Structure formats: structure tokens, C-alpha cells
mmCIF file of C-alpha atoms in Angstrom:
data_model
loop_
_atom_site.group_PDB
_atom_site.id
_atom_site.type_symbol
_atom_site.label_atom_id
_atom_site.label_comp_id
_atom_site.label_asym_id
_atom_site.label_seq_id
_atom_site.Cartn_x
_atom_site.Cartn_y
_atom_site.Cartn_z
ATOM 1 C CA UNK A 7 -107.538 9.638 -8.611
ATOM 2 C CA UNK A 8 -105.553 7.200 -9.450
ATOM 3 C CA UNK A 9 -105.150 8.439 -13.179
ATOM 4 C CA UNK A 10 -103.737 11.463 -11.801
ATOM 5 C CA UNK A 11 -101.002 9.432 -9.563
ATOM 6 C CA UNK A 12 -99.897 7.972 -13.030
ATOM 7 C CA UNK A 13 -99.694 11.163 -15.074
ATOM 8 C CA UNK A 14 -97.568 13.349 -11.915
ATOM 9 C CA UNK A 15 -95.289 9.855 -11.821
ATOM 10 C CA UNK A 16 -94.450 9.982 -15.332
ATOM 11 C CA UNK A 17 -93.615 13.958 -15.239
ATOM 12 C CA UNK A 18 -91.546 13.363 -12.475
ATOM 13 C CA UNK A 19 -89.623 10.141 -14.263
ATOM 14 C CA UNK A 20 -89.280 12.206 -17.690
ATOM 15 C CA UNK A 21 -87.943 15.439 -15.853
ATOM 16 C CA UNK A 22 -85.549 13.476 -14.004
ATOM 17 C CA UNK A 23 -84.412 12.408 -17.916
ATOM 18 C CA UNK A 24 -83.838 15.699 -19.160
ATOM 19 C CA UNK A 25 -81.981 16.998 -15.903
ATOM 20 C CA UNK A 26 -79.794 14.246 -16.293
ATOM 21 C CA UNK A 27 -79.038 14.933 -20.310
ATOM 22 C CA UNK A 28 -78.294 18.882 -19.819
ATOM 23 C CA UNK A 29 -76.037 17.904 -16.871
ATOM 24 C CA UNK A 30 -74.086 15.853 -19.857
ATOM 25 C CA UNK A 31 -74.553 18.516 -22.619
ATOM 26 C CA UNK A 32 -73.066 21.075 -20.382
ATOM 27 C CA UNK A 33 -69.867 18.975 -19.187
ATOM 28 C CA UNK A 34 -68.953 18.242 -22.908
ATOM 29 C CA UNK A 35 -69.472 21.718 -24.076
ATOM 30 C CA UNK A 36 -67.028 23.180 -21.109
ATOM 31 C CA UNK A 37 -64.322 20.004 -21.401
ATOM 32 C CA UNK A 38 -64.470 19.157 -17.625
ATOM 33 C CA UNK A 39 -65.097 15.334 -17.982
ATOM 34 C CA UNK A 40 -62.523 13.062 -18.070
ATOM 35 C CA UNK A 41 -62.184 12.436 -21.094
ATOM 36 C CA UNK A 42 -58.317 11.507 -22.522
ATOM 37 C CA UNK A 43 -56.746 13.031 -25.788
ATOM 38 C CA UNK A 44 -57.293 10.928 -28.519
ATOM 39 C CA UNK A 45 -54.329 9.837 -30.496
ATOM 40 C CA UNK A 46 -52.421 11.573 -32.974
ATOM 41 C CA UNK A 47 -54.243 14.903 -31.513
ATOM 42 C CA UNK A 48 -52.260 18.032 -32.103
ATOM 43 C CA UNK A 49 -53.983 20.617 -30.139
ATOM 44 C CA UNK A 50 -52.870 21.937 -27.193
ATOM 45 C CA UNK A 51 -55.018 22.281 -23.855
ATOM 46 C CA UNK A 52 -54.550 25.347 -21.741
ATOM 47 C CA UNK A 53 -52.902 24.008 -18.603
ATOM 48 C CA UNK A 54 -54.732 24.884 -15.609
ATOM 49 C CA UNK A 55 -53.612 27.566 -13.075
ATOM 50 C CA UNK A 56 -52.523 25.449 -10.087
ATOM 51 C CA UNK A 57 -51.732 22.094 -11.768
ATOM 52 C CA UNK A 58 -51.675 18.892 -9.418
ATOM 53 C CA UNK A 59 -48.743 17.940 -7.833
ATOM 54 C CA UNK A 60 -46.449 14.865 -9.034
ATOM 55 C CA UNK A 61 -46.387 12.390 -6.175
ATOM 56 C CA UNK A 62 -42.830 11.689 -5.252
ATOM 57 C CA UNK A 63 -41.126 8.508 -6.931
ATOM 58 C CA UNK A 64 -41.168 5.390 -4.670
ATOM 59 C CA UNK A 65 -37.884 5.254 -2.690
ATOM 60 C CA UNK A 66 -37.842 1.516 -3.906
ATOM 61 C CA UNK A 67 -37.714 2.249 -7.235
ATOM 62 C CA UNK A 68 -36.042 5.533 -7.451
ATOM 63 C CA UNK A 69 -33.032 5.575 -9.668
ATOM 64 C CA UNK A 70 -29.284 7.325 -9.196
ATOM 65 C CA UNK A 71 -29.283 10.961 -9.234
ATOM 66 C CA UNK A 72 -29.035 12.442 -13.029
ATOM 67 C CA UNK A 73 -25.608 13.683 -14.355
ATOM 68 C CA UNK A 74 -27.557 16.974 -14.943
ATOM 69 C CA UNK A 75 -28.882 17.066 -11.070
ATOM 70 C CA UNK A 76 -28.871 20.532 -9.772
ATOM 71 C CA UNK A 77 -26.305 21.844 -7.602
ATOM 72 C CA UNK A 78 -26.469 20.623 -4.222
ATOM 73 C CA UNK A 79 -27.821 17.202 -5.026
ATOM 74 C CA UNK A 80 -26.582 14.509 -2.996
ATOM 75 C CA UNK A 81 -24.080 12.122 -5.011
ATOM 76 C CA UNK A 82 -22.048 9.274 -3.713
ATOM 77 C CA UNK A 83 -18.074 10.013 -3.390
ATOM 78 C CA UNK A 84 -15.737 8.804 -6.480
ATOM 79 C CA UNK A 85 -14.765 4.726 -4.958
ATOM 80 C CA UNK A 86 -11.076 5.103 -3.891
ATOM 81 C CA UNK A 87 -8.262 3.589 -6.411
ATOM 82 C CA UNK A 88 -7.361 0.297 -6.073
ATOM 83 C CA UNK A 89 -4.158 -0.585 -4.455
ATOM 84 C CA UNK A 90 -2.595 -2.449 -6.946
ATOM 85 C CA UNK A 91 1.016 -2.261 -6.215
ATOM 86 C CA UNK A 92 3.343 -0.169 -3.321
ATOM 87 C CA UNK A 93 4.183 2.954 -6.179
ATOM 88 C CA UNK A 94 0.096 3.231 -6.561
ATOM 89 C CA UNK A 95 0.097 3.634 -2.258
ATOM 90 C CA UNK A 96 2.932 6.202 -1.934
ATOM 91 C CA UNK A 97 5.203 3.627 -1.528
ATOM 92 C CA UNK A 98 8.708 3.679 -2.760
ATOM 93 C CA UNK A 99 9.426 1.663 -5.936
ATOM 94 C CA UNK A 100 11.694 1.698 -8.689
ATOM 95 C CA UNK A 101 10.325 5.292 -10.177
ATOM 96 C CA UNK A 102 11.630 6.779 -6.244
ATOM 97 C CA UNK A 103 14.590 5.855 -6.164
ATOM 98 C CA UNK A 104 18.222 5.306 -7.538
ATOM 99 C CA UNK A 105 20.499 7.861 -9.114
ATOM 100 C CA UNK A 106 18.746 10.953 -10.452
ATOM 101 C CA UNK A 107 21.796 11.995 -12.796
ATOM 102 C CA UNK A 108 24.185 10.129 -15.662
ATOM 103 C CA UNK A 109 26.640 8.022 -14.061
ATOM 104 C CA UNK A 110 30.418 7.016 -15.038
ATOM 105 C CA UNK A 111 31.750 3.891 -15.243
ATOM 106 C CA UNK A 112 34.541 3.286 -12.229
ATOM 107 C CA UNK A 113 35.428 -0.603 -12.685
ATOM 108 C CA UNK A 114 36.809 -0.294 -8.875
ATOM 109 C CA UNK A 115 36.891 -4.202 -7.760
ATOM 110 C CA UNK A 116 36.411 -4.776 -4.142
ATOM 111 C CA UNK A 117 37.645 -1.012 -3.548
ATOM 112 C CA UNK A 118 38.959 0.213 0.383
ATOM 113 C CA UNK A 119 37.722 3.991 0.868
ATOM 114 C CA UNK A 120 39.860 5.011 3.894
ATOM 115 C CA UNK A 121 39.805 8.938 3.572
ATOM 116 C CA UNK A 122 37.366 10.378 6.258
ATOM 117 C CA UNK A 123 34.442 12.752 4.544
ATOM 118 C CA UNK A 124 34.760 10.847 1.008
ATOM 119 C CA UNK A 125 31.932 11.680 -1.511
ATOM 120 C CA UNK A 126 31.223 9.139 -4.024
ATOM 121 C CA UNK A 127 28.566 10.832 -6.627
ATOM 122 C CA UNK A 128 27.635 9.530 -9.911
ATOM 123 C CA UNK A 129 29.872 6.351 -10.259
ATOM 124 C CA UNK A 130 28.726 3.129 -11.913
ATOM 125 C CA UNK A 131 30.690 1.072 -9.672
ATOM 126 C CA UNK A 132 31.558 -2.666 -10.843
ATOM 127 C CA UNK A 133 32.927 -3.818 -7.589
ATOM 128 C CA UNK A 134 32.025 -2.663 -4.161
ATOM 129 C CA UNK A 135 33.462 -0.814 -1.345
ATOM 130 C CA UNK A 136 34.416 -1.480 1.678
ATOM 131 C CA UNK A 137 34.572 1.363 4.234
ATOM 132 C CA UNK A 138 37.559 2.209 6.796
ATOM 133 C CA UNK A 139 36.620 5.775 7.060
ATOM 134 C CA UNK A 140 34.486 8.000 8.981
ATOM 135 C CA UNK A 141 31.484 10.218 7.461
ATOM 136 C CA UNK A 142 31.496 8.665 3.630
ATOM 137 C CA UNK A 143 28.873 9.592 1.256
ATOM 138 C CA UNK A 144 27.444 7.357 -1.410
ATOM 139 C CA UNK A 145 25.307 9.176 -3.226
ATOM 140 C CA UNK A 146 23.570 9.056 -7.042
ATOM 141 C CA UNK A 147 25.681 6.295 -7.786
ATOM 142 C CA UNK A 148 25.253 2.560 -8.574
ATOM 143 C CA UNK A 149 27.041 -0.647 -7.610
ATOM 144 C CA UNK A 150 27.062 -4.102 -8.957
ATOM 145 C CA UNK A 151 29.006 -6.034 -6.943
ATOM 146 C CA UNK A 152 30.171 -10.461 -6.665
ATOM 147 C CA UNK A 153 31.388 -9.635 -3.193
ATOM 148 C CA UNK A 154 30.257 -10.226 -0.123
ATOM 149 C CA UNK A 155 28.499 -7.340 0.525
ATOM 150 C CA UNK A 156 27.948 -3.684 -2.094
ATOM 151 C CA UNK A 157 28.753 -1.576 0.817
ATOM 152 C CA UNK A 158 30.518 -2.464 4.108
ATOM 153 C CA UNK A 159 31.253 -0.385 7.409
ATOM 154 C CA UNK A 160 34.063 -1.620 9.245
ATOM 155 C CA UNK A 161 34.282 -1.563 13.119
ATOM 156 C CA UNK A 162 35.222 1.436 14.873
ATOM 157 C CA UNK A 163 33.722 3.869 11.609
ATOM 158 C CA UNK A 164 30.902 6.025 11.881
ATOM 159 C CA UNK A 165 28.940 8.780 10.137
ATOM 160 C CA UNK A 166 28.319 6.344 6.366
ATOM 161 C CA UNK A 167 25.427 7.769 4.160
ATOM 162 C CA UNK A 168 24.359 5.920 1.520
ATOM 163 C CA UNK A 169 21.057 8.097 -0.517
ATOM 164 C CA UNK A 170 19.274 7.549 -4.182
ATOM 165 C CA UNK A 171 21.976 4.624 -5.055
ATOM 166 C CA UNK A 172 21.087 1.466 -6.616
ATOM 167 C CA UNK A 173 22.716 -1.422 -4.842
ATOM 168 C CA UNK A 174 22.532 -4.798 -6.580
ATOM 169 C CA UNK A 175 24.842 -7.994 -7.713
ATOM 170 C CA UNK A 176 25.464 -10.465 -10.473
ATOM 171 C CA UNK A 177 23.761 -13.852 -9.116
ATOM 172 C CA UNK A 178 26.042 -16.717 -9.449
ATOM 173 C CA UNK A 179 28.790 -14.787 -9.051
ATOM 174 C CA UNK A 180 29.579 -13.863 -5.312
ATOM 175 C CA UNK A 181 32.074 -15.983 -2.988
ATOM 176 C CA UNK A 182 29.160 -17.621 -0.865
ATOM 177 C CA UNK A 183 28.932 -20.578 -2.960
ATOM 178 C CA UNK A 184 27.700 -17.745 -5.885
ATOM 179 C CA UNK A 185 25.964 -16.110 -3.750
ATOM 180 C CA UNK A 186 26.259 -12.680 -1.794
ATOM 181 C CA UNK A 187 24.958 -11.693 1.625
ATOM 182 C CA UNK A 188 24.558 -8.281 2.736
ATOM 183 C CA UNK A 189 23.633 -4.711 0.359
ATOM 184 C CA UNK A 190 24.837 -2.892 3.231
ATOM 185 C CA UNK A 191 26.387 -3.699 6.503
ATOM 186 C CA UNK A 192 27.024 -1.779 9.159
ATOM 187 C CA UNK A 193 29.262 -3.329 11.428
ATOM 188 C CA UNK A 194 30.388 -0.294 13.348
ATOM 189 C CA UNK A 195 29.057 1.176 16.368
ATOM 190 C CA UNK A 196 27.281 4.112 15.511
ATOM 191 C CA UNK A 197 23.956 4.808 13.353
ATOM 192 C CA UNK A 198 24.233 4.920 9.634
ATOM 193 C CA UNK A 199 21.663 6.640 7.200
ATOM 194 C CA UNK A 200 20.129 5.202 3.650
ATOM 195 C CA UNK A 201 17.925 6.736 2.024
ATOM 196 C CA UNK A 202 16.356 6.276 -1.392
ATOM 197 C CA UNK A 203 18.397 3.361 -2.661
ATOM 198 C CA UNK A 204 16.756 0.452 -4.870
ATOM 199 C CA UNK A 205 18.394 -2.710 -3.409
ATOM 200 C CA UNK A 206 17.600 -6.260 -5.062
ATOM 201 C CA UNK A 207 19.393 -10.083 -4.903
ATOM 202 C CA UNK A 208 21.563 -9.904 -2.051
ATOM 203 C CA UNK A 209 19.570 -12.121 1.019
ATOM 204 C CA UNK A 210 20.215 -9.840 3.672
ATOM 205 C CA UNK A 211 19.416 -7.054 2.559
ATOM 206 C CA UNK A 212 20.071 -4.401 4.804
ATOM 207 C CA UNK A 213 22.102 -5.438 7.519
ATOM 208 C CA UNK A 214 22.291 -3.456 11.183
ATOM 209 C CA UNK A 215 21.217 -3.350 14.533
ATOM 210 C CA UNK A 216 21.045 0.890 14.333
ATOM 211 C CA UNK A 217 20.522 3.200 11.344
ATOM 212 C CA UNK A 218 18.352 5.295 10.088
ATOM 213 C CA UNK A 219 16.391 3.210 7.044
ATOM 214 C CA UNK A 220 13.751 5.336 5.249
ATOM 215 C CA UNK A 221 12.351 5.497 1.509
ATOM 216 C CA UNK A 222 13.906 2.546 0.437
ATOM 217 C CA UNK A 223 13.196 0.022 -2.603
ATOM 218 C CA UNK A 224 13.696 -3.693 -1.486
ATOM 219 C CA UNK A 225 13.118 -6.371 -3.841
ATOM 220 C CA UNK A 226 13.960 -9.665 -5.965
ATOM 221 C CA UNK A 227 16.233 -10.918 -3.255
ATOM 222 C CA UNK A 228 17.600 -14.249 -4.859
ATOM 223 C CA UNK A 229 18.018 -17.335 -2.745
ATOM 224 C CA UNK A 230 21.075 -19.690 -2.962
ATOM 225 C CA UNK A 231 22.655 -22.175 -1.010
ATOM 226 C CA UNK A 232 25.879 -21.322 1.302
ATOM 227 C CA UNK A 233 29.302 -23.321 0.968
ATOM 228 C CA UNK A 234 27.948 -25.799 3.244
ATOM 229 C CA UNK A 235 24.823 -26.417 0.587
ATOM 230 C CA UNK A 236 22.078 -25.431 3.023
ATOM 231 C CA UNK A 237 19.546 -22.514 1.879
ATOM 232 C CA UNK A 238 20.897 -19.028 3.281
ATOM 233 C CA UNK A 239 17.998 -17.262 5.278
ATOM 234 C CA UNK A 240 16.996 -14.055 3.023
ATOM 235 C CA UNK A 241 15.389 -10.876 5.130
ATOM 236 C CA UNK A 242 14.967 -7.188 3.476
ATOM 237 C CA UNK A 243 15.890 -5.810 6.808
ATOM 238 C CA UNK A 244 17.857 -7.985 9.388
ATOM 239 C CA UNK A 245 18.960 -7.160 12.902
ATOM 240 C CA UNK A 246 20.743 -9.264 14.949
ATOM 241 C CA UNK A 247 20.165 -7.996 18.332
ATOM 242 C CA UNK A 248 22.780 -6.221 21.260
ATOM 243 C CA UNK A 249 22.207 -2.636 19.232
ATOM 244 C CA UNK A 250 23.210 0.401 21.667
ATOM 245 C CA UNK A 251 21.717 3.095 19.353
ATOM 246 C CA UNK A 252 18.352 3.179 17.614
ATOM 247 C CA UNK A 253 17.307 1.119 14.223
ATOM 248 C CA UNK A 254 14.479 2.707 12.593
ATOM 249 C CA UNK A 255 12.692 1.571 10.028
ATOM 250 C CA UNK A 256 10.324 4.194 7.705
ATOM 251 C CA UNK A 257 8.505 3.865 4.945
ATOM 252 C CA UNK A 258 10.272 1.833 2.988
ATOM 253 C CA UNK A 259 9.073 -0.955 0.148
ATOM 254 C CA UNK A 260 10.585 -4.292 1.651
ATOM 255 C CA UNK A 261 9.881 -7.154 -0.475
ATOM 256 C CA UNK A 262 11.048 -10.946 0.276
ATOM 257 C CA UNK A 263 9.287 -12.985 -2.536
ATOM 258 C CA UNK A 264 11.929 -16.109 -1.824
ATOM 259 C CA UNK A 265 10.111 -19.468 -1.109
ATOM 260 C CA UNK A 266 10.127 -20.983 2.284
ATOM 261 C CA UNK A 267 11.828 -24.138 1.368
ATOM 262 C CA UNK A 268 14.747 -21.490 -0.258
ATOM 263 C CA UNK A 269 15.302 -19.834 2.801
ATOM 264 C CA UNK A 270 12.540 -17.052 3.287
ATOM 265 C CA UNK A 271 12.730 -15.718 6.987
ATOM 266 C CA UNK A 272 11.147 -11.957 6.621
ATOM 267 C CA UNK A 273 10.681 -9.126 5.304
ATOM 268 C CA UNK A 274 11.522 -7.401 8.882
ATOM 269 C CA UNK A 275 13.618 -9.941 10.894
ATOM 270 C CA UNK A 276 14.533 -8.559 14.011
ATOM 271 C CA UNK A 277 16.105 -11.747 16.001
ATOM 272 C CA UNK A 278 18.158 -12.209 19.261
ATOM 273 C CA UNK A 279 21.212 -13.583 17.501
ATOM 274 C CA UNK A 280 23.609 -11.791 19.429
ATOM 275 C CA UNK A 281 22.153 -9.763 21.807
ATOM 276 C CA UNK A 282 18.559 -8.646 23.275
ATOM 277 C CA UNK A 283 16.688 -6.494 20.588
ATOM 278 C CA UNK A 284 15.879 -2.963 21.971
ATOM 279 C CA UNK A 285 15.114 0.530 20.639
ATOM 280 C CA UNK A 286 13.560 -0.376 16.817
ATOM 281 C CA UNK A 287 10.771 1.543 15.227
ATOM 282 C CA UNK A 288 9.036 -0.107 12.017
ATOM 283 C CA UNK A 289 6.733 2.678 11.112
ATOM 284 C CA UNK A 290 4.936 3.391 7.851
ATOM 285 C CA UNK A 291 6.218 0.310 5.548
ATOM 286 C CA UNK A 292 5.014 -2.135 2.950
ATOM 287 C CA UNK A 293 6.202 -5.450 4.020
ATOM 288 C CA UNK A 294 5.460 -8.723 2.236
ATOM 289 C CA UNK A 295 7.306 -12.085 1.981
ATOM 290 C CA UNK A 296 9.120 -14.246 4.350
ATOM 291 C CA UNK A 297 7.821 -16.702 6.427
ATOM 292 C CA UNK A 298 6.621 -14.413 8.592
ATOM 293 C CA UNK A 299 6.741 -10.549 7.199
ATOM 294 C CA UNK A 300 8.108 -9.530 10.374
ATOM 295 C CA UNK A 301 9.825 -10.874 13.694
ATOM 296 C CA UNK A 302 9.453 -8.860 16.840
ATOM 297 C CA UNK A 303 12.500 -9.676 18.279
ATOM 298 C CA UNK A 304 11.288 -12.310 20.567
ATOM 299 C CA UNK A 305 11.318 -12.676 24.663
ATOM 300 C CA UNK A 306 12.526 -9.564 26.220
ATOM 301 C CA UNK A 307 12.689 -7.594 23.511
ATOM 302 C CA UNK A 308 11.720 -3.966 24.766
ATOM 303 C CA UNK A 309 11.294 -0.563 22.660
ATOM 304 C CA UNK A 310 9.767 -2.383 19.842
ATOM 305 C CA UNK A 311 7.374 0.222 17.871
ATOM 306 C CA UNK A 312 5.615 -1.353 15.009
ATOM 307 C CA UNK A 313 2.834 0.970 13.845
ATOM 308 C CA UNK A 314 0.819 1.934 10.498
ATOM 309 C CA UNK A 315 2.222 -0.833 7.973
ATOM 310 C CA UNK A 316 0.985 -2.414 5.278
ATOM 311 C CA UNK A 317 1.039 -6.217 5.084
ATOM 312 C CA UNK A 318 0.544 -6.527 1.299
ATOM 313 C CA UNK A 319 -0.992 -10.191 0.412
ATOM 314 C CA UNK A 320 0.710 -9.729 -2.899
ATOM 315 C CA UNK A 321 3.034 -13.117 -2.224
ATOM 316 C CA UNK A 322 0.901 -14.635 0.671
ATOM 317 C CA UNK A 323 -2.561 -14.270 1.401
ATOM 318 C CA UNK A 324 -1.486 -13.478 4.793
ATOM 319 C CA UNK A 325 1.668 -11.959 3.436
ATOM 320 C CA UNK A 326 4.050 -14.150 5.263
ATOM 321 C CA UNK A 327 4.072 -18.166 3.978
ATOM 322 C CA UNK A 328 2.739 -18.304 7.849
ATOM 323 C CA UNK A 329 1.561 -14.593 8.669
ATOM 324 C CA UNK A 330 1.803 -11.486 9.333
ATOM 325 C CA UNK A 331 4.178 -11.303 12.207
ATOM 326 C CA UNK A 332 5.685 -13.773 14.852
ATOM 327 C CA UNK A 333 7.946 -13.542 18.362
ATOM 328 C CA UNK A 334 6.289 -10.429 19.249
ATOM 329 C CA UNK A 335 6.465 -9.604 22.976
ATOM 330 C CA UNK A 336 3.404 -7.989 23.869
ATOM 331 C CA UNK A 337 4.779 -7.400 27.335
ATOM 332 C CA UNK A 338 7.921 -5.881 27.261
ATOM 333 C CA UNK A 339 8.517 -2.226 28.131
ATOM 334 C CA UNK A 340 7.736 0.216 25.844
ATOM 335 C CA UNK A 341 6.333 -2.059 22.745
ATOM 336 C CA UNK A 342 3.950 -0.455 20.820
ATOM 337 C CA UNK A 343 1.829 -2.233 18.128
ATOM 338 C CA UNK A 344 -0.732 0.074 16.262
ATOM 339 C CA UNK A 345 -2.409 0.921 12.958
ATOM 340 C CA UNK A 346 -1.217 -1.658 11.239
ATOM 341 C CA UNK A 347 -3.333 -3.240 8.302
ATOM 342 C CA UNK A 348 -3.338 -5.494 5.584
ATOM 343 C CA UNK A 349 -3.390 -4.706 1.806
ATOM 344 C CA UNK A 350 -6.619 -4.707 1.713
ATOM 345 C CA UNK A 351 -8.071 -2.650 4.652
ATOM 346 C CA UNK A 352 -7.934 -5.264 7.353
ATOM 347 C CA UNK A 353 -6.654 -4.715 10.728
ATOM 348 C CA UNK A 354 -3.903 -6.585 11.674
ATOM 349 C CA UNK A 355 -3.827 -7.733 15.455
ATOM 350 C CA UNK A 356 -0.525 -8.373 17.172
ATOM 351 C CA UNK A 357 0.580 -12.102 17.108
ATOM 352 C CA UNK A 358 -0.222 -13.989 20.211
ATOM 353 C CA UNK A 359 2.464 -14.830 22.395
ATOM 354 C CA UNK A 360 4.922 -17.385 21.233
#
């Protein structure tokens, strides 16, 4: 009996052998085992019907979408250019404005224009004029003046425009001790218009308490000591207060890169000098320079509408030697202070009360 347990135990062990080595024959004969190509193997295995899928790459390591991507693929915007200088923001700069024809040369001295509706068009003026007339046009021209002022409007004269002129002077030269004051003045009593003028070295600028300022070119105003040796205050834009009409200021390039301890006041000085400041907008501009870039025209100014400037940091990292802005009167009537920014995306806040 027990002989017999021994021989059906070793038919069972040695069939359980040969199942297992046709199972193997079979798998190698029909190329289901897993077996990988060898190398250097040029044939070609017939790909099966439904292939597995590819799992999706790892969002951790996943890579920037291909050049080649397929319409509709999601790609990041183009970055914005940098803004490197006012012309690269839509600013006005030196390529904006000035004459657009060929000038003559008029060698006028300090000339007198007293005929009302006078046109001045393409002169190269070496002097400057000074205005006793009512609705004078300067236009496509350019003056270089060691006067006082390049343009001047008398008292009791209205109706100047002054459009695509360059206004400058010959530093060392004017009667302030060498130096000159004012590009143009508007001492009448009535708005005045300019318009697309490149203005450099005189220290005030543009000088009025109503006008109409827009798509101007301020720059390289040169400091210099009055005939009484102290520094003369230099501002782009200056308003001394006790307008009646309305001084607006729009997008213009006003640039005041004069050091403090020369005289730098602002690129937008709107002070109390002679009268309450009232009734100024100072939309839309690129203002750097100054000790502060602007002044708000202090306590009780009213009407004050400062909105979507640029404070460039391209003199001052807070583009005044001390700010932005200063004697801002957050509660008179009808001040406005919005959108405004620096250079480089930062809002600017209004300046605390003085």
C-alpha cells in the first residue's frame, strides 16, 4: 500500500513539471511575456489594437507649452515693455514736439508784437517777444532767447497760442544774474493755450495761474543764482495763486532734474503766493524732480484735480528729493486725487495733511 502512495505521488509531482514547461513553451512561441527588445534589434512589432494609455506628466514637473502646441493651447501673455523713459509711455518728448517744418532765421532782439491776430510761423527767433496784442499765434517756430522770459503776455491781452515751438535760452546769458526766469508768462487775465512746445533751461518754466497746458516737453531746466546770489526756485509748471479762470494741466512731460540745494521746488508747484489756488486740473502727466514733484496748493485750496499721473523715480526714488507730493488739502471742496501711480506700477496715496 504504501508502494502505491509513492508511485501516484511521483506522477502527480512529474505532471505538475510538464504542465508548468508547456505553459512556458507556449508563451515564448506567441511573444506574450515580457520580455524587452534586445539592443540594436531592427524588427518591428505589430502594435496592438488598443494600445495603453500614457499617464499624464506630473504637474510638478511638466514643462512650458511647445512652440509647436496646437491651436488653442493655453500660453502666457507677451510681459509688457518696460517703461524706460516718458517717449516709451506715450509721453511727450523731444520726437513730439517742436517745429514740424524748416525755419528762417529772424534775429528779432527782445521784439514787441502789438498787432492783434499776429501769426508767427516758421521763425528761428534769436530774441524773444513780448506780447501787447490780443489773439497772437506762435506756431512751428523756435526761440532762443537771454531775456527774461521767450514769450511774455502783458496785462490786459488775451487769446496768445503758442503750439509745436521750441522755447529755450543761452545759459549765462539772461539779465537775472545770467540767468532767465519764465518760457512763457502769462500775465494777463484770460486763459492762454500751449501746446506741443519743447521748453528747457529757463526755472520757471511755464508760468500762469490759467491756461490750457497739454502735450508739452519740459526739461533740463538750469539752476542759477538771482542778483541777490541766492538759488532761484526752478518749477516746470508754476502757479502763483488768485487765478479767476481755469489752469489745466494734460499730459505733458514735466521734468525738474535741478538739485535741492540749487533751488529745486517741483515739477507742479501750485503755491498761494498771491492769492488762494482754485480751479487746476493735473491730469495724465509724467512728473519727476523737485523737492516735491508736485504742490497742491496748500490750506484752502479748492478745485484741485490731480488724477492718473505718473511719478517717474527716474531722478528720485520717490521722484521728488522728499516725495511725491506735499500741501495737498484733502478737505477742500471739490479736490479730487485719483489714479495716480508711480513709474513703476505703485499707487500713489495723497500726502497727509501738512
Amino acid at each position: 500500500m504504501t508502494q502505491h502512495r509513492r508511485r501516484l505521488t511521483a506522477w502527480l509531482l512529474a505532471g505538475v513539471v510538464l504542465a508548468v514547461v508547456l505553459t512556458l513553451y507556449q508563451a515564448d512561441r506567441t511573444g506574450t511575456g515580457e520580455h524587452s527588445a534586445a539592443p540594436g534589434a531592427t524588427g518591428s512589432a505589430t502594435p496592438s489594437a488598443t494600445p495603453p494609455p500614457v499617464p499624464p506628466a506630473s504637474p510638478a514637473t511638466s514643462g512650458p507649452p511647445s512652440p509647436t502646441a496646437p491651436q488653442g493651447a493655453s500660453e502666457p501673455p507677451p510681459p509688457a515693455p518696460a517703461c524706460t523713459s516718458p517717449g516709451t509711455c506715450g509721453f511727450p518728448d523731444a520726437n513730439s514736439t517742436g517745429p514740424r517744418i524748416d525755419l528762417e532765421r529772424h534775429d528779432t532782439g527782445n521784439l514787441s508784437v502789438k498787432k492783434d491776430g499776429t501769426v508767427i510761423k516758421g521763425w528761428d527767433i534769436r530774441g524773444s517777444l513780448d506780447i501787447y496784442a490780443n489773439d497772437v499765434t506762435v506756431i512751428d517756430s523756435r526761440i532762443t532767447s537771454t531775456n527774461w522770459w521767450g514769450i511774455n503776455l502783458r496785462p490786459g491781452f488775451s487769446g496768445l497760442k503758442v503750439l509745436h515751438t521750441t522755447i529755450t535760452a543761452v545759459p549765462g546769458k539772461g539779465p537775472d544774474n545770467g540767468g532767465v526766469n519764465y518760457a512763457v508768462s502769462n500775465m494777463g487775465g484770460s486763459s492762454i493755450e500751449v501746446g506741443w512746445c519743447d521748453i528747457s533751461v529757463f526755472g520757471n518754466a511755464l508760468s500762469m495761474g490759467q491756461g490750457d497746458l497739454h502735450d508739452n516737453y519740459v526739461h533740463d531746466l538750469v539752476a542759477f543764482r538771482n542778483q541777490g546770489g541766492e538759488w532761484q526756485h526752478t518749477d516746470a509748471v508754476i502757479s502763483g495763486g488768485g487765478n479767476k479762470g481755469r489752469l489745466t494741466v494734460r499730459r505733458n512731460t514735466l521734468l525738474n532734474p535741478t538739485a535741492v540745494d540749487r533751488g529745486a521746488t517741483a515739477a507742479v508747484g501750485l503755491f498761494a503766493d498771491t492769492g488762494v489756488v482754485s480751479s487746476v486740473v493735473v491730469d495724465g502727466n509724467w512728473l519727476a524732480g523737485g523737492a516735491y514733484a508736485l504742490y497742491g496748493g496748500g490750506p484752502g485750496a479748492t478745485g484741485i484735480q490731480v488724477t492718473n499721473n505718473v511719478f517717474s523715480t527716474q531722478y528720485h526714488p520717490a521722484s521728488g528729493a522728499y516725495g511725491t507730493a506735499t500741501a495737498w488739502n484733502a478737505g477742500g471742496a471739490g479736490n479730487v486725487w485719483k489714479g495716480n501711480r508711480m513709474s513703476d506700477g505703485r499707487p500713489v496715496d495723497p500726502p497727509p495733511a501738512p
